[in-house]
């Protein structure tokens, strides 16, 4: 009996031991198995391959400008600015369109009653001493001689002084408006010509030819500060420079290099030498209107002679011819209010006289009957108007 019980106990112990060993083996097996990894997350590279990155919108530059040969300038234009593209949602391109050209220059203001005075060259003979400057008021019928051996008169904006070329001493001078109190030469050169003041009276611009009687050359500015030592080379060449009313630009006559194409050119007054062509009609003697919107000048007409024209200062629209003489008309200058234009005419080849007309070409009338111009230089001479 005891042996039977003992055998049962031993069998139970053996069974329990086997069960414990089985459980232990199961636990060890579960702990050593590698878990199945979760699906891999997509990398940035994978995303960039599956989804295209937004592209930058094109930069709108407007319609292409007319291609021009390089102008005779010195200096390197500044490099174009590369636009920075933001990281936000791209917007639709914004196109800058060229304004539709008008058929005529902008309308001038209505002429007011003339006021002020004007200066002009007078040619009395080939001798330099016989090249003089006269000044007249708008109500005069004749001018008064204020300087001898002088040309290229330019009255200061307030009318108190006059700049000019002294032929005898070969340089740029400034005097009182009556010709007295002359100082100079402020710039020494036998070929100073085509002088013009900035509207604030702080600068004088001129062309510097290396030879007399042959106007044209490097265009320079002289600072009117009492010391007259600051000279800025604008790095352009031509004739008849004229300041814009704000003093930031210069309009002048020039030619495209290695061509016979000449006309009006505009350059900044900072000396960078960057230029834009305004006309291709052999134009010259440009002068900005007081409001800065138009430029009056002389150019060859269809008939082959020189006439007075006006054009929008930004180059838009067509030029408008203001005079129609059978001879030559030129040297235009704006009145103080911009409503009238002075000019000199050879009166169809009979004799030179000074006229004035409304800024639209209407109502022409003669002011000075006897105003002889230099037969060789009249195309570069000019009339200067001041209060």
XYZ file of N, CA, C and O in Angstrom, residues 26-224:
796
model
N 9.018 27.617 -23.092
C 8.144 28.496 -23.875
C 8.477 29.950 -23.626
O 8.536 30.767 -24.534
N 8.699 30.301 -22.367
C 9.025 31.683 -22.011
C 10.333 32.101 -22.643
O 10.472 33.179 -23.199
N 11.337 31.237 -22.601
C 12.649 31.567 -23.187
C 12.533 31.776 -24.675
O 13.085 32.693 -25.263
N 11.739 30.920 -25.302
C 11.563 31.044 -26.756
C 10.894 32.348 -27.114
O 11.261 33.031 -28.073
N 9.870 32.749 -26.374
C 9.177 34.021 -26.654
C 10.099 35.202 -26.439
O 10.062 36.191 -27.174
N 10.962 35.222 -25.444
C 11.837 36.348 -25.160
C 12.922 36.513 -26.192
O 13.406 37.600 -26.430
N 13.323 35.424 -26.874
C 14.410 35.542 -27.842
C 13.950 35.836 -29.242
O 14.746 36.162 -30.101
N 12.665 35.853 -29.546
C 12.168 36.120 -30.906
C 12.232 37.609 -31.213
O 11.933 38.437 -30.371
N 12.634 37.986 -32.444
C 12.687 39.387 -32.869
C 11.312 39.840 -33.294
O 10.661 39.178 -34.097
N 10.845 41.053 -32.793
C 9.524 41.534 -33.183
C 9.535 42.002 -34.631
O 10.531 42.476 -35.153
N 8.414 41.937 -35.304
C 8.291 42.419 -36.672
C 8.288 43.948 -36.670
O 7.465 44.555 -35.989
N 9.211 44.596 -37.391
C 9.278 46.064 -37.335
C 8.062 46.673 -37.995
O 7.482 46.096 -38.911
N 7.652 47.892 -37.555
C 6.519 48.598 -38.201
C 6.944 49.066 -39.594
O 8.124 49.150 -39.902
N 6.001 49.404 -40.457
C 6.344 49.912 -41.793
C 7.218 51.166 -41.686
O 6.962 52.046 -40.869
N 8.257 51.218 -42.517
C 9.182 52.355 -42.453
C 8.484 53.636 -42.860
O 7.689 53.677 -43.788
N 8.797 54.728 -42.117
C 8.250 56.034 -42.467
C 8.921 56.535 -43.741
O 10.120 56.343 -43.937
N 8.178 57.232 -44.645
C 8.803 57.761 -45.865
C 9.839 58.830 -45.521
O 9.606 59.676 -44.673
N 10.989 58.764 -46.159
C 12.043 59.757 -45.921
C 11.772 61.035 -46.717
O 10.945 61.054 -47.619
N 12.512 62.109 -46.380
C 12.374 63.353 -47.128
C 12.740 63.163 -48.584
O 12.150 63.761 -49.478
N 13.722 62.310 -48.823
C 14.095 62.053 -50.207
C 12.968 61.399 -50.975
O 12.688 61.741 -52.115
N 12.301 60.449 -50.315
C 11.181 59.793 -50.986
C 10.069 60.772 -51.271
O 9.439 60.744 -52.327
N 9.810 61.651 -50.319
C 8.768 62.655 -50.543
C 9.129 63.561 -51.704
O 8.279 63.915 -52.516
N 10.402 63.956 -51.758
C 10.780 64.872 -52.830
C 10.678 64.197 -54.177
O 10.473 64.850 -55.183
N 10.795 62.896 -54.215
C 10.674 62.208 -55.479
C 9.224 62.032 -55.890
O 8.882 62.060 -57.060
N 8.368 61.869 -54.911
C 6.975 61.610 -55.243
C 6.168 62.884 -55.407
O 5.132 62.878 -56.058
N 6.605 63.997 -54.773
C 5.869 65.251 -54.841
C 6.786 66.336 -55.375
O 7.809 66.633 -54.771
N 6.425 66.973 -56.506
C 7.266 68.001 -57.115
C 7.257 69.263 -56.273
O 6.212 69.708 -55.806
N 8.434 69.854 -56.090
C 8.533 71.120 -55.356
C 7.973 72.255 -56.203
O 8.139 72.261 -57.412
N 7.285 73.232 -55.586
C 6.748 74.350 -56.375
C 7.877 75.160 -56.996
O 8.883 75.441 -56.373
N 7.704 75.531 -58.240
C 8.704 76.343 -58.929
C 8.396 77.814 -58.764
O 7.253 78.206 -58.575
N 9.420 78.638 -58.844
C 9.237 80.083 -58.685
C 8.536 80.656 -59.900
O 8.807 80.263 -61.031
N 7.615 81.604 -59.708
C 6.970 82.237 -60.862
C 7.985 83.047 -61.652
O 8.928 83.599 -61.081
N 7.845 83.134 -62.952
C 8.795 83.922 -63.745
C 8.699 85.395 -63.401
O 7.633 85.895 -63.057
N 9.821 86.067 -63.475
C 9.841 87.506 -63.222
C 9.359 88.247 -64.457
O 9.895 88.074 -65.543
N 8.352 89.075 -64.306
C 7.803 89.807 -65.447
C 8.693 91.006 -65.752
O 9.005 91.802 -64.887
N 9.091 91.128 -66.980
C 9.931 92.259 -67.385
C 9.257 93.136 -68.420
O 9.869 94.030 -68.980
N 7.998 92.895 -68.707
C 7.333 93.685 -69.737
C 7.726 93.213 -71.118
O 8.434 92.220 -71.298
N 7.250 93.897 -72.123
C 7.590 93.542 -73.481
C 9.023 93.918 -73.778
O 9.543 94.900 -73.255
N 9.740 93.167 -74.597
C 11.147 93.467 -74.854
C 11.331 94.832 -75.491
O 10.582 95.232 -76.372
N 12.348 95.552 -75.017
C 12.638 96.870 -75.569
C 13.383 96.728 -76.883
O 13.946 95.687 -77.198
N 13.352 97.792 -77.647
C 14.053 97.796 -78.915
C 15.541 97.611 -78.684
O 16.133 98.228 -77.815
N 16.148 96.705 -79.413
C 17.571 96.450 -79.268
C 18.357 97.547 -79.951
O 18.149 97.852 -81.112
N 19.275 98.143 -79.202
C 20.060 99.253 -79.726
C 21.537 98.901 -79.682
O 21.984 98.157 -78.810
N 22.312 99.430 -80.610
C 23.760 99.255 -80.513
C 24.269 99.927 -79.251
O 23.645 100.837 -78.722
N 25.406 99.496 -78.724
C 25.935 100.135 -77.517
C 26.275 101.592 -77.767
O 26.785 101.957 -78.814
N 25.947 102.425 -76.770
C 26.212 103.852 -76.887
C 27.618 104.160 -76.399
O 28.209 103.398 -75.639
N 28.172 105.279 -76.841
C 29.537 105.619 -76.432
C 29.574 106.072 -74.981
O 29.639 107.254 -74.666
N 29.508 105.122 -74.061
C 29.509 105.446 -72.647
C 30.719 104.832 -71.968
O 31.330 103.897 -72.467
N 31.043 105.380 -70.823
C 32.122 104.858 -70.003
C 31.522 104.499 -68.667
O 30.691 105.197 -68.149
N 31.966 103.396 -68.088
C 31.402 102.957 -66.817
C 30.562 101.725 -67.023
O 30.053 101.466 -68.110
N 30.432 100.954 -65.983
C 29.711 99.686 -66.061
C 28.374 99.820 -65.371
O 28.321 100.186 -64.204
N 27.263 99.539 -66.073
C 25.964 99.584 -65.415
C 25.917 98.579 -64.277
O 26.576 97.537 -64.317
N 25.160 98.869 -63.246
C 25.049 97.962 -62.114
C 24.412 96.653 -62.541
O 23.594 96.600 -63.443
N 24.807 95.553 -61.847
C 24.305 94.228 -62.199
C 22.830 94.126 -61.870
O 22.351 94.742 -60.912
N 22.064 93.357 -62.658
C 20.646 93.202 -62.356
C 20.439 92.488 -61.039
O 21.224 91.641 -60.643
N 19.377 92.838 -60.353
C 19.066 92.236 -59.062
C 18.313 90.938 -59.275
O 17.336 90.885 -60.010
N 18.774 89.857 -58.623
C 18.086 88.567 -58.712
C 16.972 88.532 -57.693
O 17.217 88.697 -56.496
N 15.725 88.316 -58.101
C 14.617 88.324 -57.145
C 14.691 87.138 -56.200
O 15.093 86.042 -56.583
N 14.326 87.353 -54.946
C 14.278 86.278 -53.958
C 12.875 85.705 -53.931
O 11.893 86.421 -53.776
N 12.783 84.370 -54.052
C 11.491 83.700 -54.093
C 11.141 83.225 -52.695
O 11.939 82.556 -52.026
N 9.982 83.576 -52.213
C 9.549 83.160 -50.897
C 9.162 81.693 -50.856
O 9.047 81.011 -51.868
N 8.968 81.164 -49.635
C 8.629 79.756 -49.471
C 7.138 79.523 -49.376
O 6.681 78.390 -49.259
N 6.363 80.575 -49.426
C 4.926 80.410 -49.331
C 4.319 79.947 -50.639
O 5.002 79.565 -51.587
N 3.016 79.999 -50.724
C 2.320 79.573 -51.933
C 2.621 80.514 -53.072
O 2.470 81.723 -52.940
N 3.105 79.998 -54.207
C 3.455 80.890 -55.315
C 2.227 81.599 -55.850
O 1.142 81.038 -55.922
N 2.432 82.878 -56.214
C 1.330 83.663 -56.765
C 1.463 83.739 -58.264
O 2.514 83.469 -58.838
N 0.394 84.133 -58.909
C 0.413 84.252 -60.368
C 1.355 85.367 -60.783
O 1.495 86.369 -60.088
N 2.065 85.191 -61.920
C 2.995 86.229 -62.363
C 2.278 87.555 -62.601
O 1.163 87.590 -63.103
N 2.960 88.647 -62.229
C 2.413 89.978 -62.472
C 3.164 90.590 -63.644
O 4.362 90.796 -63.575
N 2.471 90.852 -64.711
C 3.093 91.335 -65.935
C 3.020 92.854 -65.976
O 1.952 93.428 -65.805
N 4.170 93.484 -66.144
C 4.228 94.922 -66.312
C 4.194 95.238 -67.790
O 5.094 94.857 -68.529
N 3.174 95.903 -68.231
C 3.009 96.184 -69.653
C 3.425 97.611 -69.972
O 3.245 98.519 -69.178
N 3.979 97.777 -71.126
C 4.348 99.098 -71.593
C 3.085 99.907 -71.862
O 2.178 99.416 -72.528
N 2.998 101.141 -71.337
C 1.792 101.937 -71.607
C 1.577 102.107 -73.107
O 2.524 102.242 -73.877
N 0.340 102.101 -73.497
C 0.012 102.294 -74.908
C 0.434 103.686 -75.345
O 0.154 104.684 -74.698
N 1.186 103.735 -76.446
C 1.702 105.017 -76.927
C 0.565 105.931 -77.364
O -0.374 105.509 -78.021
N 0.680 107.179 -76.975
C -0.295 108.160 -77.427
C 0.112 108.656 -78.800
O 1.199 108.413 -79.278
N -0.763 109.360 -79.461
C -0.474 109.824 -80.814
C 0.210 111.174 -80.823
O 0.665 111.622 -81.853
N 0.294 111.833 -79.679
C 0.914 113.155 -79.615
C 1.450 113.369 -78.210
O 1.067 112.668 -77.276
N 2.346 114.341 -78.035
C 2.833 114.644 -76.692
C 1.704 115.080 -75.771
O 0.626 115.465 -76.209
N 1.977 115.003 -74.475
C 0.990 115.425 -73.493
C 0.629 116.892 -73.719
O 1.470 117.699 -74.127
N -0.616 117.261 -73.472
C -1.026 118.653 -73.731
C -0.302 119.621 -72.810
O -0.167 119.373 -71.612
N 0.185 120.732 -73.348
C 0.877 121.728 -72.520
C -0.120 122.577 -71.752
O -1.305 122.630 -72.091
N 0.345 123.265 -70.711
C -0.563 124.186 -70.012
C -0.910 125.367 -70.905
O -0.193 125.698 -71.843
N -2.011 126.003 -70.598
C -2.394 127.182 -71.358
C -1.394 128.297 -71.091
O -0.962 128.497 -69.953
N -0.985 129.007 -72.131
C 0.034 130.050 -71.929
C -0.493 131.185 -71.067
O -1.629 131.635 -71.219
N 0.352 131.613 -70.149
C 0.037 132.784 -69.338
C 0.724 133.993 -69.962
O 1.425 133.881 -70.966
N 0.517 135.134 -69.380
C 1.199 136.336 -69.867
C 2.703 136.149 -69.724
O 3.181 135.690 -68.678
N 3.458 136.446 -70.794
C 4.901 136.267 -70.757
C 5.532 137.162 -69.702
O 5.086 138.294 -69.476
N 6.585 136.657 -69.073
C 7.312 137.436 -68.079
C 8.772 137.020 -68.116
O 9.127 135.982 -68.672
N 9.631 137.856 -67.535
C 11.034 137.512 -67.429
C 11.887 138.078 -68.548
O 11.510 139.020 -69.247
N 13.058 137.483 -68.715
C 14.035 137.935 -69.715
C 14.666 136.716 -70.371
O 14.501 135.582 -69.903
N 15.403 136.956 -71.438
C 16.091 135.861 -72.111
C 17.409 136.367 -72.677
O 17.565 137.552 -73.005
N 18.376 135.465 -72.759
C 19.706 135.771 -73.282
C 19.956 134.937 -74.518
O 19.455 133.816 -74.637
N 20.773 135.479 -75.435
C 21.052 134.772 -76.685
C 22.372 135.264 -77.276
O 22.843 136.363 -76.976
N 22.989 134.416 -78.119
C 24.214 134.787 -78.819
C 23.885 135.727 -79.974
O 22.825 135.632 -80.581
N 24.816 136.585 -80.310
C 24.711 137.441 -81.501
C 26.031 137.359 -82.256
O 27.115 137.508 -81.673
N 25.935 137.128 -83.551
C 27.120 137.012 -84.409
C 27.256 138.283 -85.242
O 26.411 138.595 -86.068
N 28.346 139.014 -84.996
C 28.593 140.251 -85.736
C 29.797 140.149 -86.664
O 30.145 141.122 -87.327
N 30.449 138.999 -86.687
C 31.605 138.804 -87.549
C 32.405 137.597 -87.103
O 32.198 137.040 -86.008
N 33.351 137.171 -87.957
C 34.123 135.968 -87.678
C 35.101 136.151 -86.527
O 35.482 135.177 -85.877
N 35.520 137.379 -86.252
C 36.428 137.627 -85.137
C 35.733 137.238 -83.829
O 34.568 137.558 -83.601
N 36.491 136.560 -82.957
C 35.900 136.128 -81.689
C 35.320 137.281 -80.891
O 34.302 137.146 -80.212
N 35.949 138.445 -80.980
C 35.477 139.592 -80.217
C 34.109 140.074 -80.688
O 33.431 140.801 -79.974
N 33.736 139.674 -81.882
C 32.451 140.095 -82.435
C 31.340 139.081 -82.164
O 30.233 139.228 -82.660
N 31.656 138.070 -81.390
C 30.628 137.135 -80.934
C 30.201 137.597 -79.555
O 30.971 137.539 -78.593
N 28.980 138.060 -79.436
C 28.536 138.734 -78.224
C 27.288 138.065 -77.656
O 26.674 137.188 -78.278
N 26.927 138.520 -76.468
C 25.715 138.038 -75.800
C 24.821 139.232 -75.514
O 25.284 140.264 -75.017
N 23.538 139.088 -75.824
C 22.560 140.122 -75.545
C 21.458 139.568 -74.638
O 21.194 138.356 -74.630
N 20.838 140.464 -73.898
C 19.726 140.124 -73.009
C 18.561 141.034 -73.340
O 18.744 142.235 -73.576
N 17.358 140.480 -73.360
C 16.143 141.264 -73.630
C 15.038 140.811 -72.686
O 15.032 139.659 -72.225
N 14.113 141.692 -72.400
C 12.916 141.306 -71.666
C 11.861 140.841 -72.670
O 11.979 141.080 -73.877
N 10.835 140.183 -72.171
C 9.818 139.655 -73.072
C 9.022 140.759 -73.754
O 8.333 140.503 -74.751
N 9.116 141.969 -73.247
C 8.408 143.093 -73.870
C 9.317 143.941 -74.746
O 8.884 144.948 -75.306
N 10.601 143.516 -74.884
C 11.555 144.295 -75.672
C 11.378 144.036 -77.157
O 10.895 142.980 -77.576
N 11.811 144.997 -77.952
C 11.895 144.812 -79.395
C 13.346 144.724 -79.856
O 13.611 144.502 -81.037
N 14.278 144.866 -78.904
C 15.700 144.754 -79.197
C 16.418 144.351 -77.918
O 15.967 144.651 -76.806
N 17.546 143.646 -78.088
C 18.322 143.224 -76.938
C 19.398 144.226 -76.578
O 19.759 145.092 -77.380
N 19.940 144.098 -75.376
C 21.035 144.935 -74.910
C 22.281 144.076 -74.779
O 22.259 143.023 -74.145
N 23.372 144.509 -75.379
C 24.614 143.751 -75.327
C 25.228 143.844 -73.935
O 25.410 144.933 -73.393
N 25.558 142.679 -73.348
C 26.148 142.675 -72.009
C 27.563 142.108 -72.001
O 28.331 142.390 -71.079
N 27.935 141.312 -73.010
C 29.252 140.687 -73.038
C 29.773 140.631 -74.471
O 29.003 140.418 -75.417
N 31.065 140.821 -74.631
C 31.712 140.639 -75.926
C 32.665 139.450 -75.843
O 33.035 139.015 -74.747
N 33.061 138.942 -77.013
C 33.920 137.762 -77.075
C 33.348 136.643 -76.210
O 34.048 136.004 -75.421
N 32.048 136.405 -76.365
C 31.366 135.446 -75.500
C 30.276 134.704 -76.270
O 29.699 135.236 -77.222
N 30.026 133.481 -75.854
C 28.967 132.658 -76.460
C 28.386 131.715 -75.413
O 28.853 131.653 -74.277
N 27.356 130.974 -75.828
C 26.677 129.955 -75.019
C 26.119 130.529 -73.722
O 26.409 130.031 -72.620
N 25.318 131.574 -73.740
C 24.805 132.157 -72.497
C 23.822 131.230 -71.801
O 22.994 130.562 -72.433
N 23.914 131.193 -70.471
C 22.974 130.411 -69.667
C 22.654 131.201 -68.415
O 23.508 131.356 -67.525
N 21.440 131.734 -68.337
C 21.005 132.474 -67.161
C 20.733 131.517 -66.009
O 20.206 130.410 -66.203
N 21.102 131.933 -64.793
C 20.824 131.108 -63.618
C 19.317 131.053 -63.387
O 18.564 131.912 -63.861
N 18.829 130.050 -62.654
C 17.373 129.905 -62.467
C 16.697 131.123 -61.860
O 15.532 131.391 -62.157
N 17.398 131.874 -61.006
C 16.791 133.072 -60.425
C 17.064 134.327 -61.242
O 16.624 135.425 -60.880
N 17.804 134.182 -62.355
C 18.061 135.311 -63.237
C 19.130 136.263 -62.766
O 19.366 137.299 -63.395
N 19.824 135.944 -61.669
C 20.795 136.879 -61.113
C 22.158 136.796 -61.785
O 22.911 137.770 -61.791
N 22.497 135.628 -62.347
C 23.820 135.449 -62.937
C 23.716 134.807 -64.313
O 22.662 134.307 -64.712
N 24.832 134.813 -65.011
C 24.888 134.220 -66.329
C 26.220 133.480 -66.486
O 27.271 133.980 -66.082
N 26.170 132.278 -67.002
C 27.372 131.500 -67.313
C 27.585 131.545 -68.821
O 26.625 131.597 -69.597
N 28.844 131.471 -69.247
C 29.125 131.617 -70.678
C 30.558 131.184 -70.971
O 31.379 130.993 -70.052
N 30.879 131.049 -72.256
C 32.243 130.820 -72.713
C 32.893 132.153 -73.051
O 32.328 132.938 -73.819
N 34.060 132.410 -72.484
C 34.853 133.569 -72.852
C 35.831 133.124 -73.931
O 36.751 132.341 -73.681
N 35.620 133.607 -75.159
C 36.447 133.180 -76.282
C 37.902 133.604 -76.115
O 38.835 132.864 -76.463
N 38.143 134.786 -75.604
C 39.502 135.310 -75.494
C 40.328 134.529 -74.476
O 41.488 134.184 -74.725
N 39.730 134.226 -73.345
C 40.458 133.541 -72.273
C 40.258 132.025 -72.295
O 40.895 131.321 -71.508
N 39.379 131.544 -73.152
C 39.243 130.113 -73.351
C 38.765 129.334 -72.146
O 39.468 128.450 -71.644
N 37.580 129.644 -71.657
C 37.076 128.899 -70.518
C 35.692 129.338 -70.102
O 35.088 130.263 -70.664
N 35.182 128.648 -69.083
C 33.849 128.893 -68.536
C 33.908 130.005 -67.499
O 34.713 129.952 -66.565
N 33.041 131.000 -67.653
C 32.957 132.136 -66.728
C 31.533 132.250 -66.189
O 30.570 131.771 -66.799
N 31.416 132.946 -65.058
C 30.124 133.345 -64.506
C 30.186 134.832 -64.210
O 31.185 135.335 -63.671
N 29.133 135.561 -64.560
C 29.062 136.999 -64.296
C 27.673 137.331 -63.760
O 26.767 136.488 -63.767
N 27.509 138.562 -63.302
C 26.180 139.046 -62.970
C 25.345 139.104 -64.246
O 25.879 139.144 -65.354
N 24.040 139.148 -64.093
C 23.166 139.109 -65.262
C 23.347 140.305 -66.180
O 22.959 140.241 -67.353
N 23.966 141.381 -65.685
C 24.228 142.541 -66.543
C 25.617 142.485 -67.167
O 26.043 143.423 -67.837
N 26.352 141.381 -66.952
C 27.675 141.212 -67.517
C 28.803 141.636 -66.604
O 29.972 141.364 -66.902
N 28.518 142.301 -65.499
C 29.563 142.755 -64.581
C 29.957 141.685 -63.578
O 29.279 140.664 -63.413
N 31.074 141.935 -62.880
C 31.511 141.037 -61.816
C 31.898 139.656 -62.288
O 31.676 138.670 -61.563
N 32.488 139.549 -63.461
C 32.825 138.238 -64.016
C 33.909 137.549 -63.201
O 34.856 138.188 -62.729
N 33.774 136.247 -63.029
C 34.797 135.423 -62.380
C 35.107 134.241 -63.282
O 34.244 133.712 -63.964
N 36.378 133.857 -63.314
C 36.767 132.727 -64.135
C 38.154 132.921 -64.720
O 38.819 133.924 -64.444
N 38.627 131.976 -65.499
C 37.868 130.793 -65.914
C 37.712 129.771 -64.791
O 38.662 129.450 -64.104
N 36.498 129.287 -64.644
C 36.202 128.254 -63.663
C 36.515 126.871 -64.201
O 36.722 125.933 -63.442
N 36.535 126.771 -65.516
C 36.971 125.546 -66.187
C 37.669 125.986 -67.464
O 37.091 126.704 -68.276
N 38.909 125.584 -67.622
C 39.710 126.046 -68.754
C 39.614 125.052 -69.908
O 39.975 123.886 -69.771
N 39.082 125.520 -71.011
C 38.988 124.719 -72.232
C 38.533 125.633 -73.358
O 37.621 126.444 -73.159
N 39.125 125.524 -74.521
C 38.705 126.377 -75.640
C 37.380 125.954 -76.246
O 36.802 126.695 -77.042
N 36.902 124.756 -75.874
C 35.701 124.240 -76.513
C 34.514 124.065 -75.599
O 33.623 123.254 -75.881
N 34.475 124.816 -74.477
C 33.292 124.753 -73.618
C 32.089 125.253 -74.402
O 32.141 126.301 -75.036
N 31.014 124.510 -74.371
C 29.822 124.967 -75.091
C 28.557 124.433 -74.452
O 28.590 123.568 -73.573
N 27.480 124.994 -74.919
C 26.151 124.421 -74.659
C 25.884 124.292 -73.171
O 25.646 123.210 -72.649
N 25.916 125.419 -72.469
C 25.879 125.455 -71.007
C 24.435 125.477 -70.508
O 23.559 126.077 -71.135
N 24.202 124.832 -69.369
C 22.859 124.788 -68.796
C 22.958 124.661 -67.280
O 23.834 123.952 -66.771
N 22.050 125.338 -66.545
C 22.024 125.270 -65.076
C 21.018 124.223 -64.606
O 19.975 124.001 -65.245
N 21.290 123.617 -63.458
C 20.268 122.821 -62.790
C 19.238 123.769 -62.192
O 19.533 124.937 -61.912
N 18.030 123.278 -61.986
C 16.941 124.153 -61.532
C 17.168 124.687 -60.115
O 16.612 125.723 -59.738
N 17.980 123.988 -59.309
C 18.255 124.493 -57.972
C 19.449 125.436 -57.943
O 19.814 125.965 -56.884
N 20.101 125.659 -59.097
C 21.216 126.578 -59.186
C 22.527 126.056 -58.629
O 23.496 126.815 -58.517
N 22.599 124.776 -58.300
C 23.800 124.226 -57.672
C 24.811 123.654 -58.661
O 25.963 123.393 -58.287
N 24.384 123.409 -59.907
C 25.269 122.774 -60.884
C 25.145 123.453 -62.244
O 24.077 123.963 -62.595
N 26.248 123.434 -62.976
C 26.259 123.841 -64.375
C 26.750 122.656 -65.185
O 27.770 122.040 -64.860
N 26.021 122.311 -66.231
C 26.427 121.213 -67.103
C 26.854 121.805 -68.443
O 26.310 122.813 -68.895
N 27.839 121.177 -69.075
C 28.359 121.692 -70.344
C 29.054 120.575 -71.109
O 29.407 119.531 -70.550
N 29.222 120.804 -72.397
C 30.007 119.898 -73.229
C 31.403 120.484 -73.382
O 31.565 121.695 -73.508
N 32.404 119.623 -73.371
C 33.796 120.067 -73.409
C 34.477 119.521 -74.654
O 34.941 118.381 -74.685
N 34.520 120.340 -75.706
C 35.190 119.942 -76.933
C 36.676 120.271 -76.845
O 37.045 121.314 -76.297
N 37.523 119.417 -77.358
C 38.958 119.733 -77.328
C 39.351 120.837 -78.296
O 40.464 121.343 -78.226
N 38.443 121.221 -79.201
C 38.759 122.248 -80.192
C 37.630 123.278 -80.275
O 36.464 122.915 -80.215
N 37.969 124.554 -80.416
C 36.923 125.572 -80.591
C 36.262 125.417 -81.957
O 36.827 124.824 -82.868
N 35.082 125.961 -82.077
C 34.319 125.921 -83.328
C 33.859 124.520 -83.710
O 33.313 124.310 -84.788
N 34.081 123.533 -82.851
C 33.600 122.177 -83.109
C 32.918 121.667 -81.844
O 33.509 120.912 -81.076
N 31.713 122.130 -81.588
C 31.029 121.775 -80.339
C 30.850 120.267 -80.190
O 30.696 119.535 -81.155
N 30.859 119.837 -78.957
C 30.606 118.438 -78.654
C 31.808 117.763 -78.045
O 32.954 118.083 -78.359
N 31.544 116.837 -77.162
C 32.603 116.110 -76.488
C 32.103 115.582 -75.163
O 30.889 115.457 -74.945
N 33.009 115.258 -74.243
C 32.587 114.774 -72.927
C 31.679 115.787 -72.236
O 31.941 116.986 -72.272
N 30.623 115.294 -71.617
C 29.694 116.164 -70.902
C 30.044 116.126 -69.420
O 30.165 115.054 -68.826
N 30.185 117.311 -68.831
C 30.645 117.424 -67.449
C 29.759 118.391 -66.667
O 29.027 119.179 -67.248
N 29.865 118.297 -65.331
C 29.122 119.202 -64.453
C 30.101 119.912 -63.519
O 31.048 119.304 -63.015
N 29.838 121.182 -63.282
C 30.622 121.991 -62.356
C 29.721 122.401 -61.198
O 28.620 122.924 -61.407
N 30.189 122.179 -59.961
C 29.402 122.551 -58.792
C 29.569 124.034 -58.501
O 30.694 124.537 -58.369
N 28.447 124.726 -58.389
C 28.449 126.175 -58.143
C 28.367 126.385 -56.632
O 27.292 126.590 -56.064
